[in-house]
Amino acid sequence: MLDLSRTDIARLHALIEGAERITLVAHTRPDGDAIGSTLALSAFLQARGKDAAVLLPDRVDDNLRFMLRDGEPLIYTDDPDAACRRIAGSDLLFCLDCNAWNRTAGMEGALARSTARKVLIDHHIGPDTAAFDLCFSRTEISSASELLYWILLSLPGMDGQAAKLPPASARALLTGMTTDTNNFANSVYPSTFEMAGELIAAGVDREGILACLYNNYPERRFRLMGHLLRDCMTITPEGIAYMILRKADRNAYGITEGDTEGFVNLPLGIDRVRMSLFLKEEDGLFRVSIRSRKELSANQLARTFFHGGGHAQAAGGRLCWPEDIPHPDAAEPWLLRTLASFLS
């Protein structure tokens, strides 16, 4: 079991008990860990009789919608005014899988202005601790879902027992952790396996989760995957692989959000590849995903050149035009110059 401050757990318990309306938020373009951790905490709080709701900056990708429960989450872009009213009317805010309000896109202002008590539960580098009343921040952990798991089991009445979690919380936690570790392929610690074992023993259907996560994609994903690996993947002499997905190819294959999930990991299966980058063209920018082996820092590359950040071996950012490059066709030569500078 993860070692957590008893004082912090006691403070958290007091904040929850004293709150009447609780809102849980995560970062923009929410991934499985953001969704899993917020939904898990919401179900836990609701089981304790609290008015708790998940509010996300934008819509959930199609491939992750199986995680959602009826009525959740609220989506800021669907009704910004209602979202801001929810924030303003809350007396306790949780920020999960997100190290600062500026990663919540349009919700940032309302969250920063709120007079509610604020709690951070996150595993990213560089948390904005000054913005929160209570911080649970650990980088040496698989996911926000895992961190939340150990926090919940430490609260009064839980006695460290996974079986005491609401079933919806237990399933969401295992799902969130599984996505952020790429099914135990990276960022895995002894505590991660301990968490998984306890949740499975408590009755969570791991096989069902895996079927939803990895065996439920549309055919177009695999058609595009073949095209990218065959025609678009470049590997530099230094072992840096990159793939650039242009908008024309997205349209040709009918790609929607979520269809390219995990593509950045594919080149790392090649023995000589040390780092992989995946650039996906959108309006006015490329979304950039970066994965690396331990000898290279994906986070450093993202922070230095792509207005982003993340973890040591898993990070992301963006490449914009005309701010960074004059037009989309300039992405590849710019990328090659950037990689040469980074490696030097």
Coordinates of C-alpha atoms in Angstrom, one line a residue:
M1 CA 0.0 0.0 0.0
L2 CA 1.3 3.4 -0.9
D3 CA 2.6 5.5 2.0
L4 CA 0.5 8.6 2.3
S5 CA 0.5 11.4 4.9
R6 CA -2.0 10.7 7.6
T7 CA -2.4 14.4 8.1
D8 CA -3.3 14.9 4.4
I9 CA -5.8 12.1 4.5
A10 CA -7.4 13.5 7.6
R11 CA -7.6 16.9 5.9
L12 CA -9.1 15.4 2.8
H13 CA -11.7 13.5 4.8
A14 CA -12.7 16.8 6.6
L15 CA -13.0 18.6 3.3
I16 CA -15.3 15.9 1.9
E17 CA -17.4 15.7 5.0
G18 CA -17.8 19.5 5.1
A19 CA -18.7 19.9 1.4
E20 CA -22.2 20.1 0.0
R21 CA -21.5 20.4 -3.7
I22 CA -18.4 18.8 -5.2
T23 CA -17.1 19.1 -8.8
L24 CA -14.3 17.0 -10.3
V25 CA -12.3 18.2 -13.3
A26 CA -9.5 16.9 -15.5
H27 CA -7.4 18.1 -18.4
T28 CA -8.5 18.9 -21.9
R29 CA -8.7 16.1 -24.4
P30 CA -9.3 13.7 -21.5
D31 CA -7.7 10.3 -21.8
G32 CA -8.6 7.0 -20.0
D33 CA -6.8 8.0 -16.8
A34 CA -8.5 11.4 -16.6
I35 CA -11.9 9.8 -17.2
G36 CA -11.3 6.8 -15.0
S37 CA -10.0 8.8 -12.0
T38 CA -12.8 11.5 -12.1
L39 CA -15.6 8.9 -12.6
A40 CA -14.2 6.7 -9.8
L41 CA -14.1 9.6 -7.3
S42 CA -17.5 10.8 -8.4
A43 CA -19.1 7.3 -7.8
F44 CA -17.3 7.1 -4.4
L45 CA -18.6 10.5 -3.3
Q46 CA -22.1 9.8 -4.5
A47 CA -22.2 6.5 -2.6
R48 CA -21.5 8.6 0.5
G49 CA -24.5 10.8 -0.3
K50 CA -22.6 13.8 -1.8
D51 CA -23.7 15.9 -4.7
A52 CA -20.7 15.2 -6.9
A53 CA -20.3 15.6 -10.6
V54 CA -17.6 15.2 -13.2
L55 CA -17.0 18.2 -15.5
L56 CA -14.6 17.8 -18.5
P57 CA -13.3 20.5 -20.8
D58 CA -14.4 18.7 -24.0
R59 CA -16.0 15.5 -25.3
V60 CA -14.7 12.0 -24.7
D61 CA -13.3 10.1 -27.6
D62 CA -15.5 7.4 -29.1
N63 CA -13.2 4.6 -28.1
L64 CA -13.5 5.6 -24.4
R65 CA -17.2 6.2 -24.2
F66 CA -17.8 2.7 -22.8
M67 CA -16.3 4.1 -19.5
L68 CA -19.1 6.7 -19.0
R69 CA -22.1 6.4 -16.7
D70 CA -25.5 7.8 -17.3
G71 CA -25.6 11.5 -16.7
E72 CA -21.8 11.9 -16.5
P73 CA -19.7 13.6 -17.4
L74 CA -20.8 17.2 -17.9
I75 CA -19.0 18.7 -20.9
Y76 CA -17.9 22.3 -20.8
T77 CA -18.0 22.9 -24.6
D78 CA -21.6 21.6 -24.7
D79 CA -22.8 24.4 -22.4
P80 CA -20.1 26.7 -21.1
D81 CA -22.5 28.8 -19.0
A82 CA -23.9 25.8 -17.2
A83 CA -20.4 24.5 -16.6
C84 CA -19.3 27.8 -15.1
R85 CA -22.4 27.9 -12.9
R86 CA -21.6 24.4 -11.7
I87 CA -18.1 25.6 -10.8
A88 CA -19.3 28.8 -9.1
G89 CA -21.8 26.8 -7.1
S90 CA -19.3 24.2 -5.8
D91 CA -17.7 24.4 -2.4
L92 CA -15.1 21.7 -3.2
L93 CA -13.2 21.2 -6.4
F94 CA -11.0 18.2 -7.3
C95 CA -8.4 18.4 -10.1
L96 CA -7.4 14.9 -11.2
D97 CA -4.7 13.8 -13.7
C98 CA -3.9 17.5 -14.3
N99 CA -1.2 19.5 -12.7
A100 CA -2.5 23.0 -13.2
W101 CA -5.7 24.9 -14.1
N102 CA -4.2 26.0 -17.4
R103 CA -4.6 22.4 -18.8
T104 CA -8.4 22.7 -18.5
A105 CA -8.8 25.0 -21.6
G106 CA -11.9 27.2 -21.4
M107 CA -12.6 26.3 -17.8
E108 CA -9.4 27.8 -16.5
G109 CA -10.7 31.2 -15.6
A110 CA -13.8 29.9 -13.7
L111 CA -11.7 27.4 -11.8
A112 CA -9.1 29.9 -10.8
R113 CA -11.7 32.5 -9.7
S114 CA -13.7 29.9 -7.6
T115 CA -13.6 30.5 -3.8
A116 CA -14.1 26.7 -3.2
R117 CA -11.5 24.6 -1.5
K118 CA -9.3 22.9 -4.1
V119 CA -7.7 19.5 -4.0
L120 CA -5.1 18.2 -6.5
I121 CA -4.6 14.5 -7.2
D122 CA -2.0 14.1 -10.0
H123 CA 1.1 12.3 -11.2
H124 CA 2.6 14.8 -13.6
I125 CA 5.8 16.8 -13.3
G126 CA 5.6 20.4 -12.1
P127 CA 2.3 20.7 -10.2
D128 CA 1.0 24.2 -9.5
T129 CA 0.8 23.6 -5.8
A130 CA 0.1 27.2 -4.9
A131 CA -3.3 27.0 -6.6
F132 CA -4.6 24.2 -4.3
D133 CA -5.5 23.9 -0.6
L134 CA -4.4 20.3 -0.5
C135 CA -2.1 18.4 -3.0
F136 CA -1.5 14.7 -3.5
S137 CA 1.2 14.8 -6.2
R138 CA 3.4 11.7 -7.0
T139 CA 5.4 11.3 -10.1
E140 CA 6.7 7.8 -9.3
I141 CA 3.3 6.2 -9.8
S142 CA 1.6 4.7 -12.8
S143 CA -1.4 7.0 -13.0
A144 CA -3.8 9.4 -11.3
S145 CA -6.1 6.4 -11.0
E146 CA -3.6 4.5 -9.0
L147 CA -2.8 7.4 -6.7
L148 CA -6.6 7.9 -6.2
Y149 CA -7.0 4.2 -5.4
W150 CA -4.5 4.4 -2.5
I151 CA -6.0 7.6 -1.3
L152 CA -9.5 6.2 -1.2
L153 CA -8.4 3.1 0.6
S154 CA -6.7 5.3 3.3
L155 CA -9.9 7.2 4.1
P156 CA -11.8 6.4 7.3
G157 CA -14.1 3.4 7.0
M158 CA -12.3 1.8 4.1
D159 CA -9.7 -0.2 6.1
G160 CA -7.5 -0.6 3.1
Q161 CA -10.0 -2.9 1.4
A162 CA -10.7 -2.7 -2.3
A163 CA -13.9 -4.7 -1.8
K164 CA -15.4 -1.6 0.1
L165 CA -15.1 0.5 -3.1
P166 CA -18.4 1.0 -5.0
P167 CA -18.2 -1.3 -8.1
A168 CA -18.3 1.6 -10.5
S169 CA -15.3 3.2 -8.7
A170 CA -13.3 -0.1 -8.8
R171 CA -13.9 -0.6 -12.5
A172 CA -13.1 3.0 -13.4
L173 CA -9.9 2.9 -11.4
L174 CA -8.6 -0.3 -13.1
T175 CA -9.6 1.0 -16.5
G176 CA -7.8 4.3 -16.0
M177 CA -4.6 2.7 -14.7
T178 CA -4.6 0.2 -17.6
T179 CA -4.8 2.9 -20.2
D180 CA -2.1 5.0 -18.7
T181 CA 0.3 2.1 -18.5
N182 CA -0.6 0.9 -22.0
N183 CA -1.7 -2.3 -20.4
F184 CA 1.3 -2.6 -18.1
A185 CA 3.8 -1.8 -20.8
N186 CA 5.2 1.4 -19.1
S187 CA 5.2 3.4 -15.9
V188 CA 4.6 0.3 -13.8
Y189 CA 5.6 -0.1 -10.2
P190 CA 5.1 -2.8 -7.6
S191 CA 2.2 -0.8 -6.2
T192 CA 0.6 -0.9 -9.6
F193 CA 0.5 -4.7 -9.7
E194 CA -0.7 -4.7 -6.1
M195 CA -3.6 -2.4 -7.0
A196 CA -4.6 -4.5 -10.0
G197 CA -4.5 -7.8 -8.0
E198 CA -6.7 -6.3 -5.2
L199 CA -9.2 -4.9 -7.7
I200 CA -9.4 -8.2 -9.6
A201 CA -9.8 -10.1 -6.3
A202 CA -12.6 -7.7 -5.4
G203 CA -14.5 -8.7 -8.5
V204 CA -13.5 -6.3 -11.3
D205 CA -13.8 -7.9 -14.7
R206 CA -10.4 -7.1 -16.2
E207 CA -11.0 -9.2 -19.3
G208 CA -14.1 -7.2 -20.1
I209 CA -12.2 -4.0 -19.7
L210 CA -9.5 -5.2 -22.1
A211 CA -12.1 -6.2 -24.6
C212 CA -13.6 -2.7 -24.6
L213 CA -10.2 -1.0 -24.7
Y214 CA -8.3 -3.0 -27.3
N215 CA -10.7 -5.3 -29.2
N216 CA -13.4 -2.9 -30.2
Y217 CA -11.9 -0.6 -32.8
P218 CA -13.4 0.1 -36.2
E219 CA -11.8 -1.3 -39.3
R220 CA -10.6 2.1 -40.5
R221 CA -8.2 2.3 -37.6
F222 CA -6.3 -0.7 -38.9
R223 CA -6.4 0.4 -42.5
L224 CA -4.8 3.7 -41.4
M225 CA -2.3 1.9 -39.2
G226 CA -1.0 -0.1 -42.1
H227 CA -0.7 3.0 -44.3
L228 CA 1.2 4.9 -41.6
L229 CA 3.7 2.1 -40.9
R230 CA 4.2 1.3 -44.6
D231 CA 4.2 4.8 -46.1
C232 CA 4.7 7.4 -43.4
M233 CA 7.1 6.1 -40.8
T234 CA 10.6 7.4 -40.9
I235 CA 13.5 6.2 -38.7
T236 CA 16.5 8.5 -38.4
P237 CA 20.1 7.0 -38.1
E238 CA 19.9 8.0 -34.4
G239 CA 16.9 5.8 -33.8
I240 CA 14.2 8.4 -33.7
A241 CA 11.0 7.3 -35.4
Y242 CA 8.3 9.7 -36.5
M243 CA 5.0 9.5 -38.4
I244 CA 3.0 12.6 -39.6
L245 CA -0.7 12.1 -40.2
R246 CA -2.0 14.8 -42.6
K247 CA -5.6 16.0 -42.6
A248 CA -6.1 14.6 -46.2
D249 CA -5.3 11.1 -44.9
R250 CA -7.5 11.5 -41.9
N251 CA -10.4 12.4 -44.2
A252 CA -9.6 9.6 -46.7
Y253 CA -9.8 7.0 -44.0
G254 CA -12.7 8.6 -42.2
I255 CA -10.7 8.9 -39.0
T256 CA -12.4 10.3 -35.9
E257 CA -11.1 11.2 -32.4
G258 CA -9.7 8.2 -30.7
D259 CA -9.0 6.1 -33.8
T260 CA -5.3 6.9 -33.6
E261 CA -4.9 6.1 -29.9
G262 CA -1.7 4.3 -29.2
F263 CA -0.2 4.8 -32.7
V264 CA 2.8 6.6 -31.2
N265 CA 3.8 3.4 -29.3
L266 CA 4.0 1.2 -32.4
P267 CA 7.6 2.1 -33.6
L268 CA 9.0 1.4 -30.2
G269 CA 8.5 -2.3 -31.0
I270 CA 11.5 -1.9 -33.4
D271 CA 14.8 -2.8 -31.8
R272 CA 16.7 0.2 -32.9
V273 CA 14.0 2.8 -32.2
R274 CA 14.8 4.9 -29.0
M275 CA 12.1 7.5 -29.4
S276 CA 8.8 7.8 -31.3
L277 CA 6.9 10.9 -32.3
F278 CA 3.4 11.0 -33.8
L279 CA 2.1 14.2 -35.4
K280 CA -1.6 14.6 -36.2
E281 CA -2.7 17.5 -38.3
E282 CA -5.7 19.5 -37.0
D283 CA -6.9 23.1 -37.7
G284 CA -3.9 25.3 -37.3
L285 CA -1.6 22.8 -35.6
F286 CA -0.2 19.4 -35.2
R287 CA -1.0 17.4 -32.1
V288 CA 2.3 15.8 -31.0
S289 CA 2.6 12.6 -29.0
I290 CA 6.1 11.4 -27.8
R291 CA 7.2 8.1 -26.3
S292 CA 10.8 7.2 -25.5
R293 CA 13.0 4.6 -24.0
K294 CA 14.7 5.5 -20.7
E295 CA 17.9 6.9 -22.2
L296 CA 15.9 9.8 -23.8
S297 CA 13.4 12.2 -22.1
A298 CA 10.1 12.6 -23.9
N299 CA 9.1 15.3 -21.4
Q300 CA 12.2 17.4 -22.1
L301 CA 11.6 17.3 -25.8
A302 CA 7.9 18.2 -25.4
R303 CA 8.7 21.1 -23.0
T304 CA 11.5 22.5 -25.0
F305 CA 10.1 22.4 -28.5
F306 CA 6.4 21.6 -28.5
H307 CA 4.8 23.8 -25.8
G308 CA 4.0 20.7 -23.8
G309 CA 5.2 18.3 -21.2
G310 CA 4.2 15.1 -19.4
H311 CA 6.2 12.2 -18.0
A312 CA 9.8 11.2 -18.6
Q313 CA 9.0 8.6 -21.2
A314 CA 5.5 9.7 -22.3
A315 CA 4.7 13.3 -23.2
G316 CA 2.9 15.5 -25.7
G317 CA 2.5 19.0 -27.1
R318 CA 1.7 20.9 -30.3
L319 CA 3.3 22.4 -33.3
C320 CA 1.5 25.4 -34.6
W321 CA 1.5 27.5 -37.7
P322 CA 2.4 30.3 -38.4
E323 CA 3.8 30.6 -34.9
D324 CA 6.3 27.7 -35.1
I325 CA 6.3 26.8 -38.8
P326 CA 5.1 28.8 -41.8
H327 CA 2.7 26.0 -43.1
P328 CA 2.0 22.3 -42.5
D329 CA 4.4 21.2 -45.3
A330 CA 7.3 22.6 -43.3
A331 CA 6.7 20.2 -40.4
E332 CA 9.1 17.5 -41.4
P333 CA 12.2 19.6 -42.1
W334 CA 11.5 21.6 -38.9
L335 CA 11.2 18.3 -37.0
L336 CA 14.5 17.0 -38.3
R337 CA 16.3 20.2 -37.3
T338 CA 14.6 20.1 -33.9
L339 CA 15.6 16.5 -33.3
A340 CA 19.2 17.2 -34.3
S341 CA 19.3 20.1 -31.8
F342 CA 17.7 17.9 -29.1
L343 CA 20.1 15.1 -29.5
S344 CA 23.2 17.3 -29.5

